[in-house]
Short mmCIF file of C-alpha atoms in Angstrom, two decimals:
data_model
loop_
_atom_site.label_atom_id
_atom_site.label_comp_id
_atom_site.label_asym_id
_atom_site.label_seq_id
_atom_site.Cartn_x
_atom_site.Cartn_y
_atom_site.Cartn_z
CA UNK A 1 94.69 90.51 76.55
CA UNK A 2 94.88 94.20 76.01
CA UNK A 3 97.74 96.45 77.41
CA UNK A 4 95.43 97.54 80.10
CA UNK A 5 94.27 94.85 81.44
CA UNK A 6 97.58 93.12 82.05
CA UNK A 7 98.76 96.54 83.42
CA UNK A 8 95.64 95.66 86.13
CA UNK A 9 96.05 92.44 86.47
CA UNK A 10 99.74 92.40 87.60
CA UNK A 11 99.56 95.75 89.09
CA UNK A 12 96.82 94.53 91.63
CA UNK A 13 99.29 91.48 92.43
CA UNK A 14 102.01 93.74 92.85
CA UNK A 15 99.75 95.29 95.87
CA UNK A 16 99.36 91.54 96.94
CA UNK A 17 103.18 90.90 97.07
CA UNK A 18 102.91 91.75 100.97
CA UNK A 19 100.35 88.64 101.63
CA UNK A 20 101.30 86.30 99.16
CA UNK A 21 100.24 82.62 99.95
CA UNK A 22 102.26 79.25 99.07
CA UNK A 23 99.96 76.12 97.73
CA UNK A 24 101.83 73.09 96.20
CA UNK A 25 100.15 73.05 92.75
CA UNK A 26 102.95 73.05 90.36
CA UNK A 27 106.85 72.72 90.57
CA UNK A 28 108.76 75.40 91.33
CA UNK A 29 112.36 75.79 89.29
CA UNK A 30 114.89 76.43 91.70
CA UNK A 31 118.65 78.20 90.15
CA UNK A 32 121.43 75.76 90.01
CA UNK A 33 123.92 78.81 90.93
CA UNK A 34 123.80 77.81 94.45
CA UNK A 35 125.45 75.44 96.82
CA UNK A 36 125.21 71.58 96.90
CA UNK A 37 123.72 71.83 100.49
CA UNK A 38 121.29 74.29 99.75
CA UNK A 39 120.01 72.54 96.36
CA UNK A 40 119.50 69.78 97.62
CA UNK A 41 117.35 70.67 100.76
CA UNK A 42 115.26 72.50 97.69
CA UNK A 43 114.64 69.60 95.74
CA UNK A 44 113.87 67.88 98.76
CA UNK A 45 111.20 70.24 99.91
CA UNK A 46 109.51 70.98 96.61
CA UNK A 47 108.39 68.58 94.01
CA UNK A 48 110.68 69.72 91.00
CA UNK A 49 109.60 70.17 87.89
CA UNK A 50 111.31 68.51 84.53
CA UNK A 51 115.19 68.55 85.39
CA UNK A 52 116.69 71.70 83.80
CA UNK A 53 119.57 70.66 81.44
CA UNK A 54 121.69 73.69 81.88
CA UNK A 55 124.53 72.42 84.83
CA UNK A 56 126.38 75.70 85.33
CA UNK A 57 130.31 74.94 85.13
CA UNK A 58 132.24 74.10 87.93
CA UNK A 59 134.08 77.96 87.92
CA UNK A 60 131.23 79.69 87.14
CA UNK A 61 129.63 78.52 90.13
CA UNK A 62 132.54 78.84 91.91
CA UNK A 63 133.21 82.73 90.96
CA UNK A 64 129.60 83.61 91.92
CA UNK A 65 128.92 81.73 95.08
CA UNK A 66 132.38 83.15 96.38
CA UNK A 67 131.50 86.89 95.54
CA UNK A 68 127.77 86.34 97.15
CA UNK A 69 128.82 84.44 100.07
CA UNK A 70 127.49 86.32 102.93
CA UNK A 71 125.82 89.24 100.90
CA UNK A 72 122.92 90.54 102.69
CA UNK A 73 121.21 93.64 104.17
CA UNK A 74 119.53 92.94 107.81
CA UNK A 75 115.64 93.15 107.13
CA UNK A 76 115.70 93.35 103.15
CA UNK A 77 114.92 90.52 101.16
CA UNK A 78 116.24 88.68 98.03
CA UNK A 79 119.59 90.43 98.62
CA UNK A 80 122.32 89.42 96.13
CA UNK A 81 124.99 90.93 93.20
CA UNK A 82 126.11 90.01 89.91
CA UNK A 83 129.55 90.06 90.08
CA UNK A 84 131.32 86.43 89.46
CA UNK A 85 128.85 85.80 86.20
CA UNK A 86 131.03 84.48 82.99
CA UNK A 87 130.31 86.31 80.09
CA UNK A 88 129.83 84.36 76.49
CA UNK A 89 133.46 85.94 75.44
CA UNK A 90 135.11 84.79 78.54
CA UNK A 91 135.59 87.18 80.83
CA UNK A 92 134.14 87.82 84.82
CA UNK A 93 131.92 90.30 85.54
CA UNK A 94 133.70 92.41 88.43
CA UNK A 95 132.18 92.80 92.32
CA UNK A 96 131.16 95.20 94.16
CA UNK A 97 128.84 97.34 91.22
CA UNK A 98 125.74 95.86 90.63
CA UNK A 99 123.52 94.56 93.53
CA UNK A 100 119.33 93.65 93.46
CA UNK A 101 117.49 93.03 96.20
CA UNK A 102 113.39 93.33 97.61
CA UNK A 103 112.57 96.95 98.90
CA UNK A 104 114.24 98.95 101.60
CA UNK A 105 111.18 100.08 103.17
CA UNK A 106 112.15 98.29 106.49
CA UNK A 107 116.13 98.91 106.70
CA UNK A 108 116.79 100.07 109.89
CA UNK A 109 119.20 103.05 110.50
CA UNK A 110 121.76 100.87 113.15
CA UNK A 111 122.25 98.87 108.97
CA UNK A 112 123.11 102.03 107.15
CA UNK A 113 126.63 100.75 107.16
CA UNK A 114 126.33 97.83 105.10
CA UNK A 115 125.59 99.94 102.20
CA UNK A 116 128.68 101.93 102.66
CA UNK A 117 130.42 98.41 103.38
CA UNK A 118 129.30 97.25 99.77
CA UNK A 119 130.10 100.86 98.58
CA UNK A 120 126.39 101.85 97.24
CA UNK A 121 125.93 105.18 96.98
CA UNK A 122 123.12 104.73 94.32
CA UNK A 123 119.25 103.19 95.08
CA UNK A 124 117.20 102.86 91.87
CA UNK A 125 113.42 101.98 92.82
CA UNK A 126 111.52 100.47 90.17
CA UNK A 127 107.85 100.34 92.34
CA UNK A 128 105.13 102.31 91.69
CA UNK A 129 103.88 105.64 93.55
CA UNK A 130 101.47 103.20 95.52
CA UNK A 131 103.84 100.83 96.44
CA UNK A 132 106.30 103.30 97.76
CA UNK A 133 103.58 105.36 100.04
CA UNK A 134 102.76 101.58 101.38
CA UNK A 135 106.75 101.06 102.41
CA UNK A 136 109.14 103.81 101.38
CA UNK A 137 112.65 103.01 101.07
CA UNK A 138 114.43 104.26 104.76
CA UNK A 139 118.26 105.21 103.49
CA UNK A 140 120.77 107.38 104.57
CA UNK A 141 120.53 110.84 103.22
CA UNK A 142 124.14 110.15 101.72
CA UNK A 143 122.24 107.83 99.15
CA UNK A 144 121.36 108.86 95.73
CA UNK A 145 118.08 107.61 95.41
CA UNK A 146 116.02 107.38 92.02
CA UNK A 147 112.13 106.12 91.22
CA UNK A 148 112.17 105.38 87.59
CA UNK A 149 108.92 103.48 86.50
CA UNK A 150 108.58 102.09 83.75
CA UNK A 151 104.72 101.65 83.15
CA UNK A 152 101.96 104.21 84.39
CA UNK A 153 100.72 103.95 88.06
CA UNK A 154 97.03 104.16 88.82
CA UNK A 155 95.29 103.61 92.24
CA UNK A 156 91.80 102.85 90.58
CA UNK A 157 93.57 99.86 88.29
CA UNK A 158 95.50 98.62 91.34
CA UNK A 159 92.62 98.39 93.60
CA UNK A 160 90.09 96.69 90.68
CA UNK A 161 92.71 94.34 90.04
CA UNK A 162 93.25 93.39 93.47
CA UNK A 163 89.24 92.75 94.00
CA UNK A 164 89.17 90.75 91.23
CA UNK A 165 91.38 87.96 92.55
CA UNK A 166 90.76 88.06 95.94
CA UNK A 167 86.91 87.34 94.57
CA UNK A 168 88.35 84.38 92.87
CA UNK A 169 87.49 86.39 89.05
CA UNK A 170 91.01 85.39 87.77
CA UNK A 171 91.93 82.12 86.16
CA UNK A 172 95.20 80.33 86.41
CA UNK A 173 95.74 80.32 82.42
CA UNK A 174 94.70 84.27 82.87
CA UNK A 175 97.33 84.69 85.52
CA UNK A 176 99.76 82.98 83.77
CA UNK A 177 99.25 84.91 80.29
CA UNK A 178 99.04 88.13 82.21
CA UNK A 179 102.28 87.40 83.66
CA UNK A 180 103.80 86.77 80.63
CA UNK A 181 102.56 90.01 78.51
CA UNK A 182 103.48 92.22 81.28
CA UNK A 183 107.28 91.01 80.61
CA UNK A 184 106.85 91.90 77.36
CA UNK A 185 105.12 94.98 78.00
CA UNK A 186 107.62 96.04 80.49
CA UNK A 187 110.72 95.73 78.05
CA UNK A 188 109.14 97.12 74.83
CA UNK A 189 106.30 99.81 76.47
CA UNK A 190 109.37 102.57 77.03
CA UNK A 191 112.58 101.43 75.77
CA UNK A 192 113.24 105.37 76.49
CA UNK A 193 113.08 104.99 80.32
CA UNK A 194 114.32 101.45 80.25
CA UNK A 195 117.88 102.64 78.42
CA UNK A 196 117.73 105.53 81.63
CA UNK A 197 117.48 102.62 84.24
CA UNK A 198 120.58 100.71 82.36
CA UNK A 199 122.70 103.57 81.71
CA UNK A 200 121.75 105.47 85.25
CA UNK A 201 123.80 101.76 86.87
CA UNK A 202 126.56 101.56 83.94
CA UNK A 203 127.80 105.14 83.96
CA UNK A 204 127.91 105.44 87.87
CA UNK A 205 131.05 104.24 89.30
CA UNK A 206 130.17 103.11 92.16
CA UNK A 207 127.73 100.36 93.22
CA UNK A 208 124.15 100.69 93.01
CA UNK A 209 121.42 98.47 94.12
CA UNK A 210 117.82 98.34 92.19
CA UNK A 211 114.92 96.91 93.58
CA UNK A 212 111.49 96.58 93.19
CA UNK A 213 109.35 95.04 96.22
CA UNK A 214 110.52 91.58 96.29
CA UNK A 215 113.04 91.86 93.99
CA UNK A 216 111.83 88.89 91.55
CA UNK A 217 110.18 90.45 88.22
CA UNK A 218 111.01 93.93 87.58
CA UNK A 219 114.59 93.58 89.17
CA UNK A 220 114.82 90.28 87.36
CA UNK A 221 113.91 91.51 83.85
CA UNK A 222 116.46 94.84 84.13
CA UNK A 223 118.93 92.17 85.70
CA UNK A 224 118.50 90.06 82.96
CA UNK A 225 118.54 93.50 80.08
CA UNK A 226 122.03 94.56 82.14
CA UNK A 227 123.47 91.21 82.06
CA UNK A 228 122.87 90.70 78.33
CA UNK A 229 124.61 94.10 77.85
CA UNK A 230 127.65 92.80 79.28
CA UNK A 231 127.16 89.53 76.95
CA UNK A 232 126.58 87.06 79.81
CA UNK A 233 124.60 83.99 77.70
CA UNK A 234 120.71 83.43 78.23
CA UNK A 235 121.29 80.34 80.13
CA UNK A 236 122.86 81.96 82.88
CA UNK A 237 120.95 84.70 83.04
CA UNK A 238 117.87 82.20 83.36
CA UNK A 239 120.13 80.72 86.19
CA UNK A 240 120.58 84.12 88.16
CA UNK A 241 117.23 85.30 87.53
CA UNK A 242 115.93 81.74 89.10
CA UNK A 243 117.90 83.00 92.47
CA UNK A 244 114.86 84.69 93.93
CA UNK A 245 113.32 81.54 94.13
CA UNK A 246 115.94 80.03 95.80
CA UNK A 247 115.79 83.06 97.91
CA UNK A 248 112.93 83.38 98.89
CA UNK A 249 111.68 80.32 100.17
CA UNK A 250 111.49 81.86 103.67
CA UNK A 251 109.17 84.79 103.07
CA UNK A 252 106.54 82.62 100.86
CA UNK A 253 106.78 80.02 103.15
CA UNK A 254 106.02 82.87 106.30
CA UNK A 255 103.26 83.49 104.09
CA UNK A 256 101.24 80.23 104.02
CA UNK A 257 100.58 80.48 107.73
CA UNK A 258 97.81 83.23 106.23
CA UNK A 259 96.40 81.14 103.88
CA UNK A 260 94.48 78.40 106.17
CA UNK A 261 93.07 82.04 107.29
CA UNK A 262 92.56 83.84 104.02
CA UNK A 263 89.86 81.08 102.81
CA UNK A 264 87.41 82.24 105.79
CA UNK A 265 87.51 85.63 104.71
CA UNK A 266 88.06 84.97 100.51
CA UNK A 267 86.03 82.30 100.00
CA UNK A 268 86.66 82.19 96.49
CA UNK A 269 89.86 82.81 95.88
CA UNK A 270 92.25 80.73 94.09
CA UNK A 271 95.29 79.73 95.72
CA UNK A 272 97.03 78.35 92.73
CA UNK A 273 96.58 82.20 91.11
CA UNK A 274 98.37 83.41 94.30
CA UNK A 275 101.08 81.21 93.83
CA UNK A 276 101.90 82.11 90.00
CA UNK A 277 102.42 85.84 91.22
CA UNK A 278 104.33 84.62 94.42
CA UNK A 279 107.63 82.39 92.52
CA UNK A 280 108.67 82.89 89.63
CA UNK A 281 108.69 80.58 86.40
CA UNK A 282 111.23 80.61 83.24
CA UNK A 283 108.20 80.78 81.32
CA UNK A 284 107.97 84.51 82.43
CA UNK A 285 111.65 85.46 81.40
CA UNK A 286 111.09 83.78 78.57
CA UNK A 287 108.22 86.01 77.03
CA UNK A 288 110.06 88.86 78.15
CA UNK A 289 113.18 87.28 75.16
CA UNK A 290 110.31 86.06 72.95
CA UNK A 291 108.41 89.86 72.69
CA UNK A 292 112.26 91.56 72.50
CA UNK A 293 113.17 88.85 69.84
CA UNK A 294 109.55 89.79 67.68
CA UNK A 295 109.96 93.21 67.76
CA UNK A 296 113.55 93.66 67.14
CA UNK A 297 114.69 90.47 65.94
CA UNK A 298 117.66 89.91 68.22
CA UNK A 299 118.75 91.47 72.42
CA UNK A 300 121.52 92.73 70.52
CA UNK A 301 119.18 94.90 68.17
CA UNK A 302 117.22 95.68 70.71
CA UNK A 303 120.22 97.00 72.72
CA UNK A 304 121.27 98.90 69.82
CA UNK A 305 117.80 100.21 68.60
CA UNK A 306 115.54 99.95 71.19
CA UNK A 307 117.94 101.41 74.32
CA UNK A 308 120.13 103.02 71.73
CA UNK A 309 123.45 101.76 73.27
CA UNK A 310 125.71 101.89 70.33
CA UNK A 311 128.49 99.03 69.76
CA UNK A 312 131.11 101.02 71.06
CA UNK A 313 129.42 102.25 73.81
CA UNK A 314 128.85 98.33 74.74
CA UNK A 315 132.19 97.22 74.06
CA UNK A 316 133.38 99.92 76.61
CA UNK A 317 131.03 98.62 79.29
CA UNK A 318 132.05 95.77 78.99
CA UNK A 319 135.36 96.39 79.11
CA UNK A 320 134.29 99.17 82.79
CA UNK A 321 132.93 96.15 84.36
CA UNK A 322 134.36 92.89 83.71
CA UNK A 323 137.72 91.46 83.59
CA UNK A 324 139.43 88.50 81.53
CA UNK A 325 138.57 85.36 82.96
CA UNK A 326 141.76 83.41 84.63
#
């Protein structure tokens, strides 16, 4: 599949994201970094897949569910941070920096003061010109806000792409591959503007939240690239980039009232294509480590070469934003 087609494929979907429908065709994998009460009611609720063999350690779980217990933003989605993650040498990534969430197109002013409570003065928005002009983040004017996308934005590609599905054109396998070249795409397209994304959140000392619109691929995969900066293992990052799953069960499950209605008006479409762009699979972070791993051979080379961050430069983020682990 060529560059340009995936670019239409998952662009149209992103236009989707607003009406995106639930249908139980596969398993969904659910992040173990949550609590027993809540993991449970998943598994009970959704078929799981095969049992992921990765059981996060008792502290690990322990740092991160007590730094994201009761982290949210009234009226945005898929709100959570990253402080509380163990990194591979032993040491805790610190609170109160890094926080992802779904977009802020429907934060109302009265909630302007929980983003001075979590002390972000810093919104990077990774959606496209489209997206925005459909819900444009509402913040305070005290807010440093920055749109930094990393793959072109065209209206004509969105809108073909979108027709194509709802006309039932698209395939599962097609969804699925497209899904999985547009993480690699993403990562390797522009390093350039991908190393500006990183480096705009690690040399501002104060928090910032990134986003896309619900906060699942693009804000997973430069989650996932920041995380692996600060030497936090690919298990765990699988584990924390599973989290929008967990989530988001809410708003996909909102969602599937539309479907009983969408079949009267798109005959043909294909539920089970919906519901690939809708969740999201380790499959898809995956690719994203398999394309970095073929080009450059290793994340660490790729940090290096491909976001030119320099050893030193890591070792003294590292040592900004995480402490020894007691």
């Amino acid at each position: 599949m060529k560059k340009y087609e995936i670019l239409v494929l998952v662009g149209g979907m992103l236009m989707l994201g607003s009406c995106s429908y639930k249908h139980a065709y596969q398993p969904i994998a659910f992040s173990k970094l949550d609590t027993t009460e809540n993991y449970e009611a998943l598994t009970q609720r959704y078929a799981m897949g095969e049992e992921n063999e990765f059981t996060p350690n008792a502290k690990q779980k322990e740092l991160y569910l007590e730094v994201n217990q009761g982290v949210e933003i009234p009226n945005v989605s898929n709100v959570r941070e990253l402080g509380g993650i163990i990194t591979q040498d032993q040491r805790v990534i610190k609170s109160g920096h890094f926080y992802r969430s779904g977009h802020l197109g429907k934060l109302k002013k009265k909630h302007f003061k929980m983003l001075e409570q979590y002390t972000i003065t810093q919104v990077i928005d990774l959606r496209t010109d489209r997206e925005i002009k459909k819900h444009p983040d509402h913040l305070p004017t005290t807010i440093q806000y920055y749109n930094e996308q990393a793959f072109e934005d065209s209206e004509d590609m969105f809108s073909k792409a979108k027709k194509e599905v709802l006309k039932g054109r698209v395939t599962v396998e097609e969804s699925n591959k497209a899904v999985e070249e547009f993480y690699g795409v993403y990562v390797l397209d522009n390093p350039q503007k991908i190393r500006e994304i990183v480096l705009r959140m690690l040399d501002h000392d104060e928090a910032t939240l990134f986003h896309c619109s619900a906060g699942k691929d693009r804000t997973g995969m430069i989650g996932a690239i920041l995380l692996s900066i600060l030497n936090v293992d690919r298990e765990t990052i699988m584990e924390e980039y599973l989290r929008s799953n967990n989530e988001r069960i809410d708003d996909v499950s909102g969602r599937m009232k539309l479907a009983k209605f969408g079949k009267f008006i798109f005959p043909k479409i294909d539920y089970e294509v919906i519901e690939n762009f809708s969740w999201i699979k380790p499959n898809y972070l995956e690719a994203m480590f398999a394309a970095i791993e073929a080009k450059y051979g290793s994340m660490d080379n790729y940090i290096q070469e491909g976001l030119s961050i320099t050893k030193e430069q890591r070792q003294k983020y590292i040592e900004k934003y995480t402490v020894i682990l007691k």
